Amino acid sequence: ARLEIYERQTGTSLSKGWIYDGQSLPGLHKIAEYCAKAIPLASQQHIQVMHGDFCFSNIFYDFRADMIRVVDPRGYVEDERPTIFGDIRYDIAKLYHSAIGEYDTIISGGYVLEGECSNDLVLKLPQTASLLERQAVFRQGVFGKIGITEAAAEPISVLLFLSMLPLHQDRPDRQRAFLANGLRLFKEFYT
């Protein structure tokens, strides 16, 4: 539904294919379908205490208390009852969205986008040896006894970037960067 809103807002075709960094990719509708199918149904192990918006901008380190604090929890609502339980894979994917997807880098404008007016995009994000090392360590992480691959963090993260497109209508430059980043992540996951 959000992709359809984005299509109406911008005139961007959901069926037209894309080229990301020289590689042909399907249209946004097909990408969303592929990613959705790549997410297994939740198991009992996936239902845990969760935050609901677990990304870098909601995580703080309290130096005085020597502890991590989180803000802005979203109460998962099931049967119209708020609860702190939900599918932990969403929290893992939101963290992936920050650590690997570099959501916060895009929000802060730390990117270069090539192909702003075409279906041939390349998003350049800062790459340092220490960042790549931290990302490699993150990819090996286990969260709530669930690894990145088992959590389906890659396809969920692609869907997160695509679903936020209409929410940033006030910043078309950011929308395009999110779109390009969704394509980048899909290319990494798909190939």
XYZ file of C-alpha atoms in Angstrom:
191
model
C 0.000 0.000 0.000
C 2.829 2.420 0.805
C 4.520 1.714 -2.516
C 1.248 2.553 -4.259
C 1.114 5.836 -2.343
C 4.695 6.544 -3.422
C 3.748 5.761 -7.029
C 0.845 8.252 -6.857
C 2.994 10.901 -5.157
C 5.920 10.731 -7.575
C 4.724 9.013 -10.738
C 7.388 6.340 -10.209
C 6.314 3.097 -11.875
C 6.199 0.087 -9.555
C 6.590 -2.309 -12.481
C 9.452 -0.656 -14.401
C 12.822 -2.280 -13.783
C 15.839 -0.581 -12.226
C 19.561 -0.596 -12.731
C 21.625 -0.321 -9.586
C 25.377 0.067 -9.953
C 25.268 -1.543 -13.397
C 23.038 -4.499 -12.456
C 19.488 -4.892 -13.752
C 16.887 -5.335 -11.027
C 13.128 -5.896 -11.193
C 10.509 -3.245 -10.501
C 9.666 -2.179 -6.962
C 6.513 -4.302 -6.829
C 8.478 -7.460 -7.730
C 11.240 -6.577 -5.273
C 8.668 -6.185 -2.487
C 7.025 -9.499 -3.416
C 10.371 -11.306 -3.515
C 11.420 -9.903 -0.129
C 8.058 -10.693 1.475
C 8.295 -14.294 0.279
C 11.822 -14.558 1.708
C 10.542 -13.970 5.253
C 9.519 -17.243 6.916
C 6.456 -17.325 9.134
C 7.137 -16.459 12.762
C 7.878 -19.293 15.129
C 7.432 -19.347 18.901
C 11.171 -18.578 19.234
C 10.624 -15.282 17.396
C 8.021 -14.008 19.864
C 10.017 -12.171 22.515
C 10.141 -8.890 24.386
C 10.709 -6.274 21.714
C 11.217 -2.544 21.355
C 9.392 -1.942 18.079
C 11.666 0.808 16.705
C 15.112 -0.458 17.614
C 17.437 1.738 15.563
C 20.542 3.777 16.377
C 18.593 7.009 16.863
C 16.662 5.370 19.720
C 19.689 3.846 21.483
C 21.888 5.814 23.870
C 24.874 4.961 26.001
C 24.708 6.391 29.514
C 28.358 6.962 30.455
C 27.587 7.759 34.095
C 25.599 4.593 34.673
C 27.691 2.559 32.198
C 24.587 1.179 30.510
C 22.632 1.308 27.284
C 19.262 3.036 27.326
C 16.574 2.916 24.672
C 13.809 5.411 23.994
C 10.635 5.540 21.910
C 9.383 1.967 22.358
C 6.343 1.042 20.332
C 3.779 -1.105 22.123
C 2.848 -3.976 19.854
C -0.924 -4.277 19.772
C -2.535 -7.659 19.425
C -6.285 -8.001 19.766
C -6.348 -4.285 20.713
C -4.228 -4.976 23.800
C -0.821 -3.330 24.181
C 2.009 -5.709 24.930
C 5.794 -5.662 25.013
C 5.931 -8.951 23.090
C 6.224 -9.326 19.364
C 8.335 -10.699 16.549
C 11.939 -9.964 17.553
C 12.961 -10.241 13.908
C 11.518 -6.763 13.370
C 13.846 -5.310 16.017
C 16.802 -7.175 14.516
C 15.910 -5.860 11.060
C 15.579 -2.296 12.390
C 19.046 -2.591 13.903
C 20.312 -4.007 10.591
C 18.582 -1.058 8.907
C 20.864 1.261 10.920
C 24.082 -0.786 11.036
C 24.188 -2.160 7.485
C 21.482 -0.099 5.793
C 23.041 3.108 7.118
C 19.660 4.759 7.643
C 21.188 7.352 9.979
C 23.887 8.239 7.429
C 21.201 8.973 4.846
C 19.081 10.970 7.302
C 22.115 13.133 8.105
C 22.843 13.715 4.393
C 26.134 11.789 4.380
C 25.713 10.273 0.909
C 26.118 11.004 -2.791
C 23.380 9.856 -5.166
C 24.052 9.347 -8.857
C 21.154 9.124 -11.330
C 18.702 11.294 -9.452
C 16.300 11.547 -12.414
C 16.524 8.069 -13.941
C 16.020 4.390 -13.201
C 19.796 3.926 -13.120
C 20.989 4.683 -9.583
C 24.122 4.435 -7.487
C 24.248 5.479 -3.844
C 27.668 6.242 -2.445
C 27.989 5.950 1.317
C 31.145 6.615 3.345
C 33.305 3.516 3.537
C 36.103 3.310 6.071
C 38.038 0.288 7.236
C 36.653 0.640 10.768
C 33.052 0.917 9.511
C 33.436 -2.152 7.313
C 34.957 -4.032 10.247
C 32.054 -3.070 12.543
C 29.550 -4.094 9.871
C 31.286 -7.474 9.455
C 31.102 -8.031 13.222
C 27.428 -7.006 13.238
C 26.611 -9.471 10.434
C 27.960 -12.267 12.650
C 25.899 -11.138 15.643
C 23.207 -13.107 17.397
C 20.295 -11.228 18.940
C 17.825 -12.992 21.210
C 19.497 -16.257 20.113
C 18.671 -15.440 16.472
C 21.243 -14.618 13.793
C 20.876 -12.068 11.011
C 20.012 -14.615 8.313
C 17.528 -16.540 10.465
C 15.917 -13.220 11.399
C 15.425 -12.456 7.683
C 16.958 -9.057 8.459
C 18.099 -8.513 4.879
C 14.696 -8.752 3.146
C 12.909 -7.005 6.022
C 15.390 -4.138 5.816
C 14.780 -3.771 2.066
C 11.051 -3.617 2.801
C 11.654 -1.035 5.534
C 13.441 1.272 3.108
C 10.765 0.833 0.449
C 7.878 1.293 2.893
C 9.265 4.589 4.202
C 9.349 6.231 0.752
C 5.949 7.961 1.000
C 6.681 9.051 4.565
C 9.446 11.357 3.287
C 7.463 13.185 0.604
C 8.748 16.494 2.011
C 12.310 15.481 1.040
C 12.400 14.065 -2.511
C 16.212 13.897 -2.319
C 15.959 11.662 0.738
C 13.229 9.573 -0.898
C 15.517 8.850 -3.841
C 18.391 8.007 -1.496
C 16.149 5.583 0.439
C 14.993 4.073 -2.856
C 18.577 3.668 -4.056
C 19.542 2.166 -0.722
C 16.685 -0.316 -0.898
C 17.961 -1.305 -4.345
C 21.529 -1.555 -3.000
C 20.449 -3.828 -0.158
C 18.266 -5.908 -2.465
C 21.191 -6.343 -4.861
C 23.393 -7.537 -1.964
C 20.688 -9.895 -0.672
C 19.502 -11.134 -4.064
C 22.897 -11.783 -5.680
